Amino acid sequence: MPTDSLTLDRPLDMHLHLREKEMLGLVGPLSAAHFAGAVVMPNLVRPVDSLADLLAYREQVAAATSGHVFMPFMTLFFRDYSDEELAAARPHLLGIKLYPAGATTNSEAGVKAIDAAESTIRRMEEQGIPLLVHGETHGFVMDRESEFLAIYRHLAETFPKLRITMEHITTAGAVALLDAFENLFATVTLQHLLITLDDVAGGLLNPHLFCKPIAKRPEDRAALLAAALGAHPKLMFGSDSAPHPRSRKECCGCAAGVFTAPIALPVLAELFEKHHGLENLQAFVSDNARAIYGVDPPAKSITLSRQPMKIPESYGGTVVPMFAGEEIGWSVRSD
Ligand code: NCD
Ligand code: ZN
């Protein structure tokens, strides 16, 4: 008997870009309609790197998502923080996000050398603040994550009590690392479970599938998918939904980022059903994250049903989602 519907308890998006101003106003409600909470990334044009900025940004997110049951889990942009700054911010954040300088959108203020970051990382370990990492070197684009795995090993060994989340993993090597260190966790996006570099650049170039880290090889996708479908307890769903205006995507010098927030849950349902893994979707989109971070999102359930839906060509005329204009087999039931 095929399943016709599935109710998810408190679905969470553990890696989300909500931006600011009009863009926040457009995309905030789309995430808040489907998720009970999300980890909000701090890479605004001026990074969120003080408690005052974090609280002000949380207000903006709350205003944009009002009317929905939705809890934003805030993050700070990594820089050198004093003990006092960390202690003051700790009750208000989920973790601190480290970007290597220039690795992705709005990361110019990121870290130039990991060694120089270690005194703050040690303070985070002492205070029990998780470290979230964009794990890419500045090497050849297909090898950037693989090269970064040595840094993950080093951090995991040097700071055994630090919770480290390898954000948006894209390689089989990163999946394997989850089992090598107790204190390493990971998020994986929708697109990296579905596509390879072929979908981005193997035929006509598809800018709407271009993101950092770039999609990798079929064997990488297979390893990510197996871990997600098997509800690997250290792997969480994090969409990395990263909206850019169409003019910044369909141009020369396309910005990195795939917009998936409003389609993520139905596409995941379709994918998990196809691979006979629907019973593990709850763990992947909520339970694992709740166990890993000890977060307590507000009560909310979302029912997905096997009702086809056509994905819009754009949202607000400006943001083009993954699979724009295509039909998918599942949708979120609006009661
Ligand atoms: C993200 C963005 O646009 O902010 N882009 C992306 O390609 N994933 C940043 C990031 O998470 O790398
Ligand atoms: Zn991201």
Tab-separated table of C-alpha atoms and ligand atoms in Angstrom:
chain	number	residue	atom	x	y	z
A	1	MET	CA	0.000	0.000	0.000
A	2	PRO	CA	1.635	3.278	-0.978
A	3	THR	CA	1.522	6.021	1.623
A	4	ASP	CA	-0.708	8.905	0.619
A	5	SER	CA	0.158	11.312	3.344
A	6	LEU	CA	2.700	11.894	6.042
A	7	THR	CA	2.594	14.241	9.018
A	8	LEU	CA	5.894	15.663	10.202
A	9	ASP	CA	6.274	16.834	13.765
A	10	ARG	CA	8.172	20.137	14.083
A	11	PRO	CA	10.182	20.050	10.830
A	12	LEU	CA	13.395	22.069	11.067
A	13	ASP	CA	15.683	23.643	8.506
A	14	MET	CA	19.110	23.652	10.127
A	15	HIS	CA	20.813	25.952	7.590
A	16	LEU	CA	18.880	28.813	6.052
A	17	HIS	CA	19.610	32.183	4.465
A	18	LEU	CA	16.808	34.661	5.084
A	19	ARG	CA	18.588	37.872	3.998
A	20	GLU	CA	17.155	41.293	4.943
A	21	LYS	CA	14.554	43.859	3.985
A	22	GLU	CA	12.379	43.050	0.939
A	23	MET	CA	14.043	39.698	0.366
A	24	LEU	CA	13.452	38.702	3.993
A	25	GLY	CA	9.866	39.845	3.618
A	26	LEU	CA	9.474	37.602	0.570
A	27	VAL	CA	11.267	34.439	1.696
A	28	GLY	CA	10.727	34.546	5.484
A	29	PRO	CA	7.036	33.619	5.327
A	30	LEU	CA	7.765	30.803	2.851
A	31	SER	CA	10.075	29.052	5.338
A	32	ALA	CA	7.830	29.870	8.280
A	33	ALA	CA	4.837	28.296	6.536
A	34	HIS	CA	6.525	24.885	6.352
A	35	PHE	CA	9.039	24.725	9.192
A	36	ALA	CA	8.733	25.014	12.972
A	37	GLY	CA	12.149	26.620	13.127
A	38	ALA	CA	15.350	27.249	11.240
A	39	VAL	CA	18.987	28.047	11.842
A	40	VAL	CA	19.417	31.529	10.390
A	41	MET	CA	22.768	32.226	8.771
A	42	PRO	CA	24.627	35.443	9.661
A	43	ASN	CA	26.198	36.307	6.273
A	44	LEU	CA	24.324	39.519	5.664
A	45	VAL	CA	26.078	42.176	3.590
A	46	ARG	CA	27.289	43.496	6.927
A	47	PRO	CA	27.768	40.245	8.862
A	48	VAL	CA	25.884	39.638	12.103
A	49	ASP	CA	28.860	39.726	14.445
A	50	SER	CA	27.696	41.268	17.698
A	51	LEU	CA	24.947	40.468	20.155
A	52	ALA	CA	23.256	43.776	19.330
A	53	ASP	CA	23.219	42.891	15.605
A	54	LEU	CA	21.925	39.411	16.366
A	55	LEU	CA	19.053	40.688	18.481
A	56	ALA	CA	18.153	43.328	15.900
A	57	TYR	CA	18.211	40.727	13.116
A	58	ARG	CA	16.081	38.345	15.160
A	59	GLU	CA	13.502	41.129	15.504
A	60	GLN	CA	13.473	41.587	11.730
A	61	VAL	CA	13.035	37.841	11.207
A	62	ALA	CA	10.262	37.706	13.810
A	63	ALA	CA	8.459	40.595	12.097
A	64	ALA	CA	8.777	38.951	8.669
A	65	THR	CA	7.462	35.605	9.940
A	66	SER	CA	4.780	36.872	12.304
A	67	GLY	CA	1.532	34.993	11.978
A	68	HIS	CA	3.401	31.699	11.728
A	69	VAL	CA	4.585	29.347	14.438
A	70	PHE	CA	8.280	29.620	13.661
A	71	MET	CA	11.369	29.847	15.838
A	72	PRO	CA	14.530	31.373	14.364
A	73	PHE	CA	17.696	29.888	15.839
A	74	MET	CA	20.219	32.663	15.452
A	75	THR	CA	23.937	32.472	14.674
A	76	LEU	CA	26.856	34.867	14.880
A	77	PHE	CA	29.443	35.331	12.147
A	78	PHE	CA	32.802	34.058	13.396
A	79	ARG	CA	35.453	36.582	14.421
A	80	ASP	CA	37.616	36.857	17.516
A	81	TYR	CA	35.212	37.056	20.437
A	82	SER	CA	36.167	37.649	24.070
A	83	ASP	CA	34.941	35.448	26.896
A	84	GLU	CA	32.564	38.204	27.930
A	85	GLU	CA	31.085	38.583	24.458
A	86	LEU	CA	30.552	34.843	24.189
A	87	ALA	CA	28.957	34.585	27.621
A	88	ALA	CA	26.562	37.431	26.818
A	89	ALA	CA	25.588	36.003	23.425
A	90	ARG	CA	25.331	32.356	24.441
A	91	PRO	CA	21.706	32.366	25.635
A	92	HIS	CA	20.595	33.966	22.364
A	93	LEU	CA	22.329	31.807	19.781
A	94	LEU	CA	22.535	28.283	18.481
A	95	GLY	CA	26.139	28.534	17.377
A	96	ILE	CA	28.798	30.561	15.604
A	97	LYS	CA	29.332	30.169	11.884
A	98	LEU	CA	32.873	30.146	10.563
A	99	TYR	CA	33.477	31.047	6.924
A	100	PRO	CA	36.905	30.899	5.322
A	101	ALA	CA	37.433	34.404	3.917
A	102	GLY	CA	35.933	34.689	0.438
A	103	ALA	CA	34.664	31.090	0.243
A	104	THR	CA	31.091	32.051	-0.626
A	105	THR	CA	28.475	34.831	-0.716
A	106	ASN	CA	29.198	37.669	1.761
A	107	SER	CA	32.128	35.914	3.423
A	108	GLU	CA	34.881	38.436	2.761
A	109	ALA	CA	35.127	39.124	6.513
A	110	GLY	CA	35.695	35.426	7.213
A	111	VAL	CA	38.710	33.655	8.665
A	112	LYS	CA	42.036	33.878	6.798
A	113	ALA	CA	43.843	31.216	8.846
A	114	ILE	CA	42.316	28.602	11.114
A	115	ASP	CA	45.295	28.748	13.513
A	116	ALA	CA	44.518	32.368	14.292
A	117	ALA	CA	40.921	31.411	15.095
A	118	GLU	CA	41.804	28.787	17.671
A	119	SER	CA	41.806	30.962	20.772
A	120	THR	CA	38.172	31.912	20.153
A	121	ILE	CA	37.320	28.332	19.228
A	122	ARG	CA	38.771	27.210	22.569
A	123	ARG	CA	36.622	29.732	24.391
A	124	MET	CA	33.587	28.415	22.510
A	125	GLU	CA	34.457	24.873	23.578
A	126	GLU	CA	34.746	25.983	27.200
A	127	GLN	CA	31.394	27.741	27.054
A	128	GLY	CA	29.624	24.944	25.160
A	129	ILE	CA	28.894	27.005	22.034
A	130	PRO	CA	28.674	24.927	18.825
A	131	LEU	CA	30.895	25.782	15.857
A	132	LEU	CA	29.207	25.686	12.445
A	133	VAL	CA	31.634	25.567	9.541
A	134	HIS	CA	31.594	26.305	5.832
A	135	GLY	CA	34.223	23.673	5.100
A	136	GLU	CA	35.989	24.607	1.884
A	137	THR	CA	39.611	25.483	1.162
A	138	HIS	CA	40.650	27.798	-1.655
A	139	GLY	CA	41.858	24.863	-3.764
A	140	PHE	CA	40.472	23.417	-7.008
A	141	VAL	CA	36.700	23.800	-6.812
A	142	MET	CA	35.867	20.062	-6.867
A	143	ASP	CA	38.455	19.333	-4.144
A	144	ARG	CA	37.741	22.154	-1.713
A	145	GLU	CA	35.632	20.126	0.712
A	146	SER	CA	37.879	17.042	0.524
A	147	GLU	CA	40.877	19.237	1.308
A	148	PHE	CA	39.033	20.773	4.235
A	149	LEU	CA	38.413	17.375	5.868
A	150	ALA	CA	41.902	17.519	7.397
A	151	ILE	CA	40.891	20.755	9.122
A	152	TYR	CA	37.729	19.108	10.457
A	153	ARG	CA	39.863	16.251	11.824
A	154	HIS	CA	42.248	18.705	13.424
A	155	LEU	CA	39.440	20.688	15.040
A	156	ALA	CA	37.632	17.563	16.228
A	157	GLU	CA	40.814	16.227	17.822
A	158	THR	CA	42.024	19.507	19.282
A	159	PHE	CA	38.639	20.469	20.750
A	160	PRO	CA	37.024	17.187	21.800
A	161	LYS	CA	34.213	18.864	23.740
A	162	LEU	CA	33.352	21.297	20.932
A	163	ARG	CA	30.296	20.402	18.858
A	164	ILE	CA	31.263	20.962	15.238
A	165	THR	CA	28.751	20.965	12.411
A	166	MET	CA	30.107	20.408	8.929
A	167	GLU	CA	27.628	22.529	7.004
A	168	HIS	CA	26.147	21.451	3.671
A	169	ILE	CA	28.390	18.432	3.118
A	170	THR	CA	28.774	17.293	-0.477
A	171	THR	CA	31.249	14.410	-0.455
A	172	ALA	CA	31.408	10.740	0.523
A	173	GLY	CA	34.523	11.605	2.537
A	174	ALA	CA	32.587	14.004	4.757
A	175	VAL	CA	29.905	11.370	5.360
A	176	ALA	CA	32.597	8.916	6.466
A	177	LEU	CA	34.061	11.470	8.870
A	178	LEU	CA	30.788	11.530	10.822
A	179	ASP	CA	31.601	8.086	12.172
A	180	ALA	CA	35.217	8.901	12.969
A	181	PHE	CA	34.669	11.640	15.565
A	182	GLU	CA	32.017	11.817	18.251
A	183	ASN	CA	31.900	15.615	18.135
A	184	LEU	CA	31.368	15.999	14.369
A	185	PHE	CA	27.879	16.481	12.944
A	186	ALA	CA	26.634	17.628	9.545
A	187	THR	CA	23.870	19.210	7.555
A	188	VAL	CA	23.039	18.266	3.989
A	189	THR	CA	20.958	20.244	1.496
A	190	LEU	CA	18.151	19.155	-0.786
A	191	GLN	CA	20.114	19.836	-3.949
A	192	HIS	CA	23.109	17.781	-2.879
A	193	LEU	CA	20.845	14.752	-2.374
A	194	LEU	CA	19.478	15.193	-5.883
A	195	ILE	CA	22.013	16.596	-8.300
A	196	THR	CA	25.600	16.263	-9.438
A	197	LEU	CA	27.881	18.649	-11.278
A	198	ASP	CA	26.354	17.310	-14.489
A	199	ASP	CA	23.044	18.975	-13.626
A	200	VAL	CA	24.795	22.301	-13.069
A	201	ALA	CA	27.205	22.395	-15.984
A	202	GLY	CA	27.090	19.096	-17.898
A	203	GLY	CA	24.641	20.381	-20.475
A	204	LEU	CA	23.420	23.932	-20.829
A	205	LEU	CA	24.584	25.857	-17.782
A	206	ASN	CA	21.926	26.036	-15.058
A	207	PRO	CA	22.673	29.024	-12.831
A	208	HIS	CA	19.807	28.174	-10.487
A	209	LEU	CA	21.661	25.015	-9.430
A	210	PHE	CA	24.965	26.798	-8.887
A	211	CYS	CA	25.919	26.956	-5.229
A	212	LYS	CA	28.850	26.609	-2.893
A	213	PRO	CA	29.970	23.976	-2.268
A	214	ILE	CA	29.416	22.967	-5.891
A	215	ALA	CA	27.533	19.692	-6.472
A	216	LYS	CA	29.975	16.805	-6.839
A	217	ARG	CA	30.141	13.306	-8.324
A	218	PRO	CA	27.460	10.580	-8.507
A	219	GLU	CA	29.251	8.517	-5.836
A	220	ASP	CA	29.224	11.509	-3.499
A	221	ARG	CA	25.526	12.027	-4.024
A	222	ALA	CA	24.947	8.309	-3.413
A	223	ALA	CA	26.776	8.450	-0.072
A	224	LEU	CA	24.850	11.549	1.032
A	225	LEU	CA	21.551	10.015	-0.004
A	226	ALA	CA	22.253	6.723	1.774
A	227	ALA	CA	23.084	8.561	5.000
A	228	ALA	CA	19.953	10.730	4.773
A	229	LEU	CA	17.631	7.860	3.856
A	230	GLY	CA	19.098	5.782	6.674
A	231	ALA	CA	18.501	8.678	9.100
A	232	HIS	CA	22.136	8.753	10.141
A	233	PRO	CA	21.765	10.222	13.654
A	234	LYS	CA	24.503	12.822	13.127
A	235	LEU	CA	23.079	14.151	9.874
A	236	MET	CA	20.446	16.904	9.769
A	237	PHE	CA	18.492	18.528	6.996
A	238	GLY	CA	19.722	22.057	6.300
A	239	SER	CA	18.355	23.426	3.050
A	240	ASP	CA	21.008	26.139	2.597
A	241	SER	CA	18.179	27.809	0.725
A	242	ALA	CA	19.947	30.923	-0.509
A	243	PRO	CA	17.792	33.327	-2.514
A	244	HIS	CA	19.309	35.799	-4.928
A	245	PRO	CA	17.372	38.086	-7.265
A	246	ARG	CA	16.995	36.671	-10.765
A	247	SER	CA	19.237	39.464	-12.046
A	248	ARG	CA	22.098	38.135	-9.853
A	249	LYS	CA	21.576	34.543	-11.062
A	250	GLU	CA	20.832	34.922	-14.770
A	251	CYS	CA	23.869	37.012	-15.577
A	252	CYS	CA	27.584	36.909	-16.126
A	253	GLY	CA	29.075	36.384	-12.667
A	254	CYS	CA	26.180	34.332	-11.268
A	255	ALA	CA	25.888	34.428	-7.461
A	256	ALA	CA	26.144	31.112	-5.604
A	257	GLY	CA	22.981	29.824	-3.954
A	258	VAL	CA	19.976	27.598	-4.715
A	259	PHE	CA	16.526	28.647	-3.525
A	260	THR	CA	14.630	25.637	-2.167
A	261	ALA	CA	12.832	26.651	1.053
A	262	PRO	CA	9.237	26.451	-0.243
A	263	ILE	CA	9.727	23.170	-2.124
A	264	ALA	CA	12.060	21.349	0.251
A	265	LEU	CA	9.600	19.263	2.264
A	266	PRO	CA	7.467	17.980	-0.628
A	267	VAL	CA	10.547	17.204	-2.719
A	268	LEU	CA	12.082	15.358	0.241
A	269	ALA	CA	8.863	13.358	0.673
A	270	GLU	CA	8.946	12.393	-2.985
A	271	LEU	CA	12.624	11.448	-2.776
A	272	PHE	CA	12.299	9.431	0.431
A	273	GLU	CA	9.219	7.660	-0.882
A	274	LYS	CA	10.975	6.756	-4.109
A	275	HIS	CA	13.742	5.106	-2.080
A	276	HIS	CA	11.386	3.478	0.436
A	277	GLY	CA	12.703	5.647	3.264
A	278	LEU	CA	9.628	7.706	4.207
A	279	GLU	CA	9.649	6.375	7.774
A	280	ASN	CA	13.036	8.036	8.294
A	281	LEU	CA	12.058	11.504	7.071
A	282	GLN	CA	10.929	12.606	10.548
A	283	ALA	CA	14.369	11.882	12.010
A	284	PHE	CA	16.136	13.587	9.123
A	285	VAL	CA	14.087	16.789	9.214
A	286	SER	CA	13.629	17.166	12.948
A	287	ASP	CA	14.490	14.499	15.537
A	288	ASN	CA	18.205	14.325	14.770
A	289	ALA	CA	18.602	18.084	15.025
A	290	ARG	CA	16.621	18.227	18.264
A	291	ALA	CA	18.854	15.545	19.777
A	292	ILE	CA	22.098	17.083	18.510
A	293	TYR	CA	21.452	20.665	19.601
A	294	GLY	CA	18.958	20.026	22.394
A	295	VAL	CA	16.632	22.599	20.803
A	296	ASP	CA	12.961	22.685	21.616
A	297	PRO	CA	11.002	24.081	18.681
A	298	PRO	CA	7.377	25.141	19.116
A	299	ALA	CA	4.576	22.635	18.548
A	300	LYS	CA	3.688	22.469	14.863
A	301	SER	CA	2.919	19.684	12.459
A	302	ILE	CA	3.010	19.716	8.691
A	303	THR	CA	1.114	17.232	6.585
A	304	LEU	CA	2.498	16.264	3.215
A	305	SER	CA	0.274	14.490	0.766
A	306	ARG	CA	0.708	12.744	-2.497
A	307	GLN	CA	-0.994	15.533	-4.415
A	308	PRO	CA	0.959	16.805	-7.389
A	309	MET	CA	2.013	20.433	-7.320
A	310	LYS	CA	3.493	22.669	-9.956
A	311	ILE	CA	6.485	24.570	-8.674
A	312	PRO	CA	6.116	28.278	-9.458
A	313	GLU	CA	8.327	29.866	-12.106
A	314	SER	CA	9.364	32.390	-9.479
A	315	TYR	CA	8.423	33.766	-6.097
A	316	GLY	CA	7.576	37.436	-6.089
A	317	GLY	CA	8.705	37.624	-9.703
A	318	THR	CA	12.296	37.797	-8.526
A	319	VAL	CA	13.467	34.557	-6.958
A	320	VAL	CA	13.611	31.432	-9.094
A	321	PRO	CA	13.359	28.167	-7.148
A	322	MET	CA	14.991	24.866	-7.966
A	323	PHE	CA	12.732	22.908	-10.371
A	324	ALA	CA	10.887	26.099	-11.400
A	325	GLY	CA	7.863	25.280	-13.531
A	326	GLU	CA	8.170	21.518	-13.002
A	327	GLU	CA	5.601	19.233	-11.415
A	328	ILE	CA	6.385	17.197	-8.309
A	329	GLY	CA	4.352	14.371	-6.850
A	330	TRP	CA	3.878	15.659	-3.304
A	331	SER	CA	2.701	18.886	-1.749
A	332	VAL	CA	2.131	20.444	1.650
A	333	ARG	CA	-1.499	20.168	2.621
A	334	SER	CA	-2.926	23.514	3.599
A	335	ASP	CA	-5.649	22.873	6.174
B	1	NCD	C1	25.089	30.961	0.311
B	1	NCD	C2	24.532	32.365	0.198
B	1	NCD	O1	24.130	32.756	-0.906
B	1	NCD	O2	24.475	33.075	1.209
B	1	NCD	N1	25.407	30.473	-0.988
B	1	NCD	C3	25.580	29.195	-1.359
B	1	NCD	O3	25.939	28.962	-2.506
B	1	NCD	N2	25.341	28.194	-0.538
B	1	NCD	C4	26.249	30.954	1.246
B	1	NCD	C5	26.738	29.583	1.631
B	1	NCD	O4	26.126	28.911	2.452
B	1	NCD	O5	27.756	29.158	1.099
B	2	ZN	ZN	24.599	28.573	3.481
